[in-house]
Short mmCIF file of C-alpha atoms in Angstrom, two decimals:
data_model
loop_
_atom_site.label_atom_id
_atom_site.label_comp_id
_atom_site.label_asym_id
_atom_site.label_seq_id
_atom_site.Cartn_x
_atom_site.Cartn_y
_atom_site.Cartn_z
CA MET A 1 0.00 0.00 0.00
CA LYS A 2 1.15 3.55 -0.59
CA TYR A 3 0.43 6.35 1.83
CA CYS A 4 0.20 10.11 1.45
CA ALA A 5 0.73 12.72 4.17
CA VAL A 6 -0.64 16.21 4.71
CA ILE A 7 0.93 18.46 7.36
CA CYS A 8 -1.63 20.83 8.85
CA GLU A 9 -3.05 22.81 11.77
CA LEU A 10 -6.79 22.78 10.89
CA ASN A 11 -7.30 25.83 13.08
CA PRO A 12 -10.22 25.69 12.41
CA PHE A 13 -11.13 23.05 9.82
CA HIS A 14 -12.67 24.67 6.73
CA ASN A 15 -13.63 24.01 3.10
CA GLY A 16 -10.05 24.61 1.97
CA HIS A 17 -8.82 21.73 4.11
CA GLU A 18 -11.50 19.39 2.74
CA TYR A 19 -10.42 20.44 -0.77
CA ILE A 20 -6.74 19.71 -0.07
CA PHE A 21 -7.54 16.30 1.43
CA ARG A 22 -9.67 15.41 -1.59
CA LYS A 23 -7.05 16.63 -4.07
CA ALA A 24 -4.32 14.78 -2.14
CA ARG A 25 -6.09 11.51 -2.81
CA GLU A 26 -6.67 12.41 -6.45
CA VAL A 27 -3.14 13.50 -7.35
CA SER A 28 -1.33 10.83 -5.33
CA GLY A 29 -3.63 7.87 -5.91
CA CYS A 30 -2.82 6.85 -2.33
CA ASP A 31 -4.42 4.02 -0.39
CA ARG A 32 -4.23 5.84 2.93
CA LEU A 33 -4.07 9.55 3.81
CA ILE A 34 -2.34 10.50 7.07
CA ALA A 35 -2.59 13.98 8.58
CA ILE A 36 0.27 15.23 10.76
CA MET A 37 -1.45 17.94 12.77
CA SER A 38 -0.54 20.48 15.46
CA GLY A 39 -1.90 19.68 18.90
CA PRO A 40 -3.28 22.13 21.48
CA PHE A 41 -1.00 25.03 20.46
CA VAL A 42 -0.17 26.31 16.99
CA GLN A 43 2.70 27.93 15.14
CA ARG A 44 1.77 31.52 15.94
CA GLY A 45 2.19 30.76 19.65
CA ARG A 46 -1.48 30.70 20.59
CA PRO A 47 -3.97 28.02 21.70
CA ALA A 48 -5.82 26.21 18.93
CA VAL A 49 -9.46 27.29 18.65
CA THR A 50 -10.56 23.87 19.84
CA SER A 51 -8.98 20.59 20.93
CA GLU A 52 -6.87 18.34 18.74
CA ARG A 53 -9.41 15.52 19.15
CA LEU A 54 -12.23 17.63 17.68
CA ARG A 55 -10.03 18.88 14.85
CA ALA A 56 -8.87 15.31 14.20
CA GLU A 57 -12.48 14.15 14.03
CA CYS A 58 -13.15 16.81 11.39
CA ALA A 59 -10.12 15.63 9.43
CA MET A 60 -11.24 12.00 9.50
CA ARG A 61 -14.82 12.86 8.57
CA TYR A 62 -13.53 14.71 5.51
CA GLY A 63 -10.76 12.59 4.04
CA ALA A 64 -7.97 11.65 6.46
CA ASP A 65 -7.60 8.01 7.49
CA ALA A 66 -5.52 8.79 10.58
CA VAL A 67 -4.27 11.85 12.46
CA ILE A 68 -0.87 11.99 14.16
CA GLU A 69 -0.03 14.87 16.48
CA LEU A 70 2.91 17.10 15.61
CA PRO A 71 4.80 17.47 18.93
CA VAL A 72 4.53 20.92 20.48
CA VAL A 73 8.32 21.42 20.36
CA TYR A 74 7.87 21.64 16.56
CA ALA A 75 4.29 22.92 16.36
CA ALA A 76 5.20 26.06 18.34
CA ALA A 77 8.22 26.86 16.19
CA SER A 78 9.43 28.81 13.19
CA GLY A 79 8.33 27.60 9.77
CA GLU A 80 11.66 25.90 9.14
CA ILE A 81 11.61 23.94 12.43
CA PHE A 82 7.88 23.19 12.06
CA ALA A 83 8.55 21.69 8.62
CA ARG A 84 11.70 19.82 9.64
CA GLY A 85 10.04 18.26 12.68
CA ALA A 86 7.00 17.13 10.70
CA VAL A 87 9.12 15.72 7.86
CA ASN A 88 11.37 13.83 10.30
CA ILE A 89 8.27 12.16 11.76
CA LEU A 90 6.97 11.45 8.25
CA ASN A 91 10.33 9.82 7.41
CA THR A 92 9.87 7.24 10.17
CA MET A 93 6.94 5.84 8.18
CA PRO A 94 8.49 4.33 5.04
CA ASP A 95 5.14 3.66 3.39
CA ILE A 96 4.52 7.41 3.03
CA VAL A 97 5.59 8.19 -0.53
CA TYR A 98 3.89 11.57 -1.07
CA LEU A 99 3.67 14.81 0.87
CA VAL A 100 0.86 16.99 -0.47
CA MET A 101 0.65 20.67 0.45
CA GLY A 102 -1.52 23.60 -0.57
CA THR A 103 0.13 26.57 -2.28
CA GLU A 104 -0.93 29.77 -4.00
CA SER A 105 1.63 29.34 -6.78
CA ASP A 106 1.00 28.57 -10.45
CA ASP A 107 4.65 27.54 -10.78
CA PRO A 108 5.48 24.44 -8.70
CA GLU A 109 8.86 24.15 -10.42
CA LEU A 110 9.87 27.55 -9.03
CA LEU A 111 8.97 26.37 -5.53
CA ARG A 112 11.03 23.21 -6.05
CA ARG A 113 13.99 25.24 -7.29
CA ILE A 114 13.86 27.56 -4.28
CA ALA A 115 13.60 24.55 -1.96
CA GLU A 116 16.65 22.96 -3.58
CA ILE A 117 18.66 26.15 -3.10
CA ARG A 118 17.68 26.32 0.57
CA ALA A 119 18.46 22.66 1.18
CA GLU A 120 21.79 22.64 -0.67
CA ASN A 121 23.07 25.95 0.71
CA GLY A 122 21.68 25.72 4.24
CA GLU A 123 24.25 27.60 6.34
CA LYS A 124 25.20 29.99 3.55
CA PHE A 125 21.54 30.76 2.87
CA ASN A 126 20.71 31.28 6.56
CA ASP A 127 23.61 33.72 6.91
CA ALA A 128 22.44 35.63 3.84
CA LEU A 129 18.86 35.73 5.15
CA ALA A 130 19.99 36.98 8.56
CA ALA A 131 22.02 39.73 6.89
CA ARG A 132 19.08 40.84 4.73
CA LEU A 133 16.68 40.82 7.67
CA GLY A 134 19.26 42.88 9.54
CA GLU A 135 18.79 45.54 6.87
CA GLY A 136 15.17 45.89 8.00
CA LEU A 137 13.66 44.32 4.87
CA PRO A 138 10.22 42.66 5.02
CA TYR A 139 10.53 38.87 5.27
CA ALA A 140 9.48 38.06 1.68
CA ARG A 141 11.90 40.60 0.23
CA ALA A 142 14.71 39.52 2.55
CA LEU A 143 14.08 35.90 1.55
CA THR A 144 14.21 36.82 -2.14
CA ARG A 145 17.42 38.83 -1.76
CA ALA A 146 19.03 36.03 0.25
CA LEU A 147 18.16 33.51 -2.48
CA CYS A 148 19.64 35.82 -5.10
CA ASP A 149 22.77 36.26 -2.97
CA VAL A 150 23.26 32.50 -2.89
CA MET A 151 22.12 31.76 -6.46
CA PRO A 152 22.23 34.77 -8.80
CA ASP A 153 20.22 32.97 -11.50
CA VAL A 154 17.03 33.12 -9.37
CA PRO A 155 14.50 35.48 -11.05
CA PRO A 156 13.96 38.12 -8.31
CA GLU A 157 10.59 39.60 -9.35
CA LYS A 158 8.91 36.24 -9.89
CA THR A 159 10.45 34.84 -6.73
CA GLU A 160 9.41 37.75 -4.53
CA LYS A 161 5.84 37.50 -5.82
CA ALA A 162 5.75 33.81 -4.91
CA LEU A 163 7.22 34.49 -1.48
CA THR A 164 4.58 37.03 -0.48
CA CYS A 165 2.19 34.09 0.04
CA PRO A 166 2.54 32.31 3.42
CA ASN A 167 1.51 28.91 2.10
CA ASN A 168 4.20 29.08 -0.58
CA ILE A 169 6.81 29.87 2.08
CA LEU A 170 5.68 26.90 4.17
CA ALA A 171 5.55 24.61 1.12
CA ILE A 172 9.14 25.57 0.30
CA ALA A 173 10.14 24.77 3.90
CA TYR A 174 8.50 21.32 3.60
CA ALA A 175 10.19 20.62 0.28
CA ALA A 176 13.58 21.79 1.58
CA ALA A 177 13.19 19.53 4.62
CA LEU A 178 12.40 16.56 2.35
CA ILE A 179 15.50 17.23 0.26
CA ALA A 180 17.82 17.90 3.21
CA SER A 181 16.71 14.74 5.03
CA GLY A 182 17.04 12.51 1.96
CA SER A 183 13.38 11.58 2.25
CA ARG A 184 11.87 9.18 -0.26
CA ALA A 185 8.57 11.07 -0.06
CA VAL A 186 7.71 13.11 -3.15
CA PHE A 187 6.80 16.80 -2.83
CA MET A 188 3.36 17.33 -4.43
CA PRO A 189 2.09 20.94 -4.34
CA VAL A 190 -1.62 21.50 -4.97
CA LYS A 191 -2.85 24.96 -5.86
CA ARG A 192 -5.42 26.15 -3.36
CA ALA A 193 -8.91 26.87 -4.63
CA ASN A 194 -9.66 30.54 -5.16
CA ASP A 195 -13.39 31.05 -4.70
CA PRO A 196 -14.16 33.80 -2.16
CA ASP A 197 -17.75 32.60 -1.89
CA ARG A 198 -16.67 29.16 -0.61
CA PHE A 199 -13.15 29.49 0.71
CA ALA A 200 -11.65 31.65 3.45
CA SER A 201 -8.37 31.33 5.30
CA ALA A 202 -8.18 29.95 8.83
CA THR A 203 -6.95 33.39 9.92
CA ALA A 204 -10.10 35.02 8.56
CA LEU A 205 -12.36 32.37 10.08
CA ARG A 206 -10.86 32.84 13.53
CA GLY A 207 -12.05 36.43 13.31
CA TYR A 208 -15.69 35.50 12.75
CA VAL A 209 -17.89 35.69 15.81
CA SER A 210 -21.08 33.91 14.73
CA ASP A 211 -22.02 30.60 13.15
CA ARG A 212 -23.72 32.43 10.31
CA ASP A 213 -20.51 34.26 9.41
CA ALA A 214 -18.58 31.00 9.08
CA GLU A 215 -21.38 28.87 7.65
CA LYS A 216 -20.44 28.96 3.98
CA TYR A 217 -16.73 28.46 4.61
CA MET A 218 -16.91 25.30 6.73
CA PRO A 219 -18.36 21.86 5.94
CA HIS A 220 -21.60 21.33 7.83
CA LEU A 221 -20.45 18.41 9.97
CA ALA A 222 -17.15 20.10 10.82
CA ARG A 223 -19.06 23.18 11.95
CA GLU A 224 -21.27 21.06 14.21
CA ILE A 225 -18.28 19.22 15.70
CA LEU A 226 -16.35 22.40 16.41
CA HIS A 227 -19.23 24.39 17.88
CA ASN A 228 -20.24 21.54 20.18
CA GLY A 229 -16.76 21.50 21.71
CA ALA A 230 -15.23 23.69 24.40
CA ALA A 231 -13.34 26.72 23.10
CA ALA A 232 -10.04 27.91 24.55
CA ASP A 233 -10.30 30.94 26.86
CA GLU A 234 -7.57 33.19 25.50
CA LYS A 235 -7.76 35.58 28.47
CA ALA A 236 -7.07 32.70 30.85
CA PHE A 237 -4.15 31.67 28.65
CA ASP A 238 -2.78 35.21 28.67
CA LEU A 239 -2.76 35.22 32.49
CA LEU A 240 -0.75 31.99 32.53
CA VAL A 241 1.72 33.46 30.04
CA MET A 242 2.17 36.62 32.12
CA HIS A 243 2.77 34.53 35.24
CA ALA A 244 5.34 32.42 33.38
CA LEU A 245 7.20 35.49 32.10
CA ARG A 246 7.26 37.12 35.53
CA SER A 247 8.40 33.89 37.22
CA ALA A 248 11.01 32.86 34.66
CA SER A 249 14.65 33.83 34.95
CA LEU A 250 16.39 35.69 32.15
CA ALA A 251 18.24 32.46 31.38
CA ASP A 252 14.93 30.58 31.07
CA ILE A 253 13.59 33.04 28.50
CA ALA A 254 16.93 33.25 26.67
CA SER A 255 16.99 29.45 26.27
CA THR A 256 13.74 29.40 24.27
CA PRO A 257 14.30 28.62 20.57
CA ASP A 258 12.92 31.88 19.19
CA CYS A 259 14.67 34.25 21.60
CA ALA A 260 17.85 36.00 20.41
CA GLU A 261 19.88 39.19 20.61
CA GLY A 262 19.17 39.79 24.30
CA PHE A 263 15.41 40.07 23.71
CA GLU A 264 14.81 38.31 27.04
CA HIS A 265 15.70 41.54 28.88
CA LYS A 266 13.02 43.58 27.10
CA LEU A 267 10.39 40.86 27.51
CA LYS A 268 11.14 40.33 31.19
CA ASP A 269 11.05 44.07 31.91
CA LEU A 270 7.73 44.53 30.11
CA ALA A 271 6.17 41.52 31.87
CA SER A 272 7.01 43.17 35.19
CA VAL A 273 5.38 46.52 34.41
CA CYS A 274 2.48 45.60 32.09
CA GLY A 275 -0.83 44.63 33.66
CA SER A 276 -1.95 42.30 30.87
CA PHE A 277 -0.62 40.33 27.93
CA SER A 278 -2.38 42.61 25.45
CA GLU A 279 -0.67 45.59 27.06
CA LEU A 280 2.68 43.80 26.81
CA MET A 281 2.15 43.01 23.12
CA SER A 282 1.23 46.63 22.45
CA ALA A 283 4.38 47.83 24.19
CA VAL A 284 6.90 45.34 22.86
CA PRO A 285 8.91 46.58 19.84
CA THR A 286 8.24 44.50 16.71
CA SER A 287 10.90 45.92 14.40
CA ARG A 288 13.26 43.00 15.05
CA PHE A 289 10.80 40.17 15.69
CA THR A 290 7.34 39.49 14.26
CA ARG A 291 4.35 39.31 16.61
CA SER A 292 4.11 35.56 15.98
CA ARG A 293 7.73 35.06 16.99
CA ILE A 294 7.24 37.06 20.18
CA MET A 295 4.12 35.04 21.04
CA ARG A 296 6.08 31.83 20.42
CA ILE A 297 8.79 32.97 22.85
CA CYS A 298 6.06 33.49 25.45
CA LEU A 299 4.51 30.07 24.82
CA GLN A 300 7.92 28.37 24.81
CA THR A 301 8.67 29.98 28.18
CA LEU A 302 5.34 28.74 29.58
CA LEU A 303 5.92 25.17 28.35
CA GLY A 304 9.64 25.01 29.13
CA ILE A 305 10.66 24.42 25.51
CA THR A 306 14.37 25.05 24.95
CA ARG A 307 16.56 25.35 21.89
CA ASP A 308 18.23 21.98 22.43
CA MET A 309 14.85 20.23 22.59
CA GLN A 310 14.01 21.37 19.05
CA HIS A 311 17.30 19.97 17.77
CA SER A 312 17.28 16.71 19.75
CA GLY A 313 15.92 14.53 16.95
CA TYR A 314 12.67 13.88 18.81
CA VAL A 315 10.27 11.92 16.58
CA CYS A 316 7.86 10.41 19.12
CA SER A 317 4.34 11.42 18.16
CA ARG A 318 0.92 10.47 19.50
CA LEU A 319 -1.70 8.86 17.29
CA ILE A 320 -4.84 10.91 17.96
CA GLY A 321 -7.29 8.97 15.84
CA VAL A 322 -7.87 6.47 13.06
CA ARG A 323 -10.89 5.63 10.94
CA GLU A 324 -12.58 2.30 11.69
CA ASP A 325 -12.05 1.23 8.08
CA ALA A 326 -8.33 2.12 8.22
CA LYS A 327 -7.29 0.22 11.33
CA ASP A 328 -4.85 -1.77 9.22
CA LEU A 329 -2.59 1.25 9.81
CA LEU A 330 -2.18 0.23 13.45
CA SER A 331 -0.12 -2.80 12.44
CA VAL A 332 2.32 -0.86 10.27
CA LEU A 333 2.96 2.31 12.27
CA PRO A 334 6.51 2.44 13.68
CA GLU A 335 7.35 2.26 17.39
CA ASN A 336 7.84 6.02 17.67
CA ILE A 337 4.14 6.60 16.96
CA ILE A 338 2.66 6.40 20.44
CA ILE A 339 -0.68 4.61 20.76
CA GLY A 340 -2.08 5.03 24.27
CA LYS A 341 -0.22 5.22 27.58
CA ARG A 342 1.50 1.90 26.95
CA GLY A 343 3.35 3.41 24.01
CA GLU A 344 5.29 5.77 26.30
CA ALA A 345 7.62 2.91 27.20
CA ALA A 346 9.25 3.29 23.78
CA ILE A 347 10.31 6.92 24.37
CA PRO A 348 14.11 7.14 24.78
CA ARG A 349 15.26 8.64 28.08
CA GLU A 350 16.95 11.57 26.34
CA HIS A 351 13.58 12.60 24.86
CA LEU A 352 11.50 12.53 28.03
CA ARG A 353 11.79 16.34 28.40
CA CYS A 354 10.12 16.75 25.01
CA PHE A 355 7.35 14.38 26.00
CA ALA A 356 6.91 16.22 29.31
CA ALA A 357 6.31 19.41 27.30
CA GLU A 358 3.53 17.54 25.49
CA ARG A 359 1.87 16.70 28.78
CA ARG A 360 2.25 20.28 30.06
CA ALA A 361 0.68 21.60 26.86
CA SER A 362 -2.28 19.24 27.26
CA ASP A 363 -2.73 20.13 30.95
CA ILE A 364 -2.65 23.86 30.29
CA TYR A 365 -4.99 23.60 27.31
CA SER A 366 -7.56 21.65 29.33
CA LEU A 367 -7.42 24.32 32.06
CA ILE A 368 -8.10 27.19 29.66
CA CYS A 369 -10.96 25.20 28.12
CA GLY A 370 -12.43 24.27 31.50
CA THR A 371 -12.38 20.56 30.63
CA PRO A 372 -10.74 17.44 32.08
CA CYS A 373 -7.30 16.70 30.68
CA ASP A 374 -7.72 14.24 27.79
CA PHE A 375 -4.04 13.37 27.29
CA TYR A 376 -4.77 9.71 27.98
CA SER A 377 -8.16 9.53 26.31
CA ARG A 378 -8.92 6.44 24.27
CA LEU A 379 -7.89 6.40 20.64
CA LEU A 380 -10.42 8.39 18.63
CA THR A 381 -12.24 6.37 15.96
CA VAL A 382 -14.92 7.42 13.48
#
C-alpha cells in the first residue's frame, strides 16, 4: 500500500482543508491519507481554537484516514523547524511516498527550485537571510534577496511575488526539509482553490464571531463538531503566560528557541510593568521580531521548551485517531508513533523532556478550556 501525508493545523477546519484532502487523494492515488497535525497550540504561539481531538475528528470525517499529532516542540516553532520536525516524523513511516501541500503558486517548479537552493546551501543561505533581515527588509523581500545572494540565477521579481504568500513559504520549507533529510517522499504541491464565496483562510475564520458568518466556509459536519466542543479561553491563557514570564529567569527566556539578541531583557522588563498580555504586546517593539515570533517565545517559556529540545531529533508522536475502516494502519505504524499510555515505554530517556512538554501543553490547554485533561483519552475512531 502507498500512503500520502498532509501536514496541517486545521485551526479551524474549513472548506479549503477538505479540498486539499480530496485533491491529495486524487493527485497521489494513495491508499491511505495521514494527517500530521498540530496539537493544542499552533505555530503563531497561541492556543488552537478547539482541541486536537475535535479537529482530528473533522479531518477523518472529511478525508484523512488517521491523524498523528505534531509534537509541540515543533508545532510552536518557526516555519523551518515546524517543517523539519513534521518531515522527520513522516520519514519514520516508510510507506509514506507523497507529501501533499496547498500553495498559491501557479509555478510548482519555481517552488522546487527555491527549496533545492535552501536545502543545498543551508548555512550559507541562513547567513544571507539573517544579513538581509538585519537591513530591516520585510521577510518576503529579505528571503528573495538572500536567495539571489546564494544563487544569482534566481529570477527576483517572480520569486518575490511567490514568497509574499505564506503557504508558498511553508511549502518551500516542507520541500527543503524533504531534500535535506534525503526523504523518499515526493513533494506534491496542490494549488489552493480561489473562490471567495466558498473558501476563506483559517486566519479570517478565527475572526468571525457567529455561526452564520462561518457557515459557507466550513463543511456542515465540521461546523457542528467544532461548535459543540469547548473553546479555549484566551484571556485565561494570557494570564498563565504573564505569570510564566514574571516567574522565569532571564536564562529561562533566553533558552527558548525563538529568543535571540538579548530580547529576554526587554520581555522580562515589560512583563514586570504591564498589567496584561495585550498591554505587553502593544508595548513590545516589533521591528526585530514578528508578533508571531514574540508570542512563540512566550509560549515556549510557559511550556519550558528550549533550543536543544528542538534539535534533539525527537520523533515520538501520538496517534490521535484512526478511521474504523483504516485500522490496518495500526499494524504498520513504527514504534515512535505512540498509541495510548503503553506506548510511552518506547520513548528514549533523552527525549523525556520533550514528551513532558507535550503533557504540560495538554494540561494547560484543558485548564483554559475548563475541561478534564484528555491526554490519555482512548484512541479516537470514526
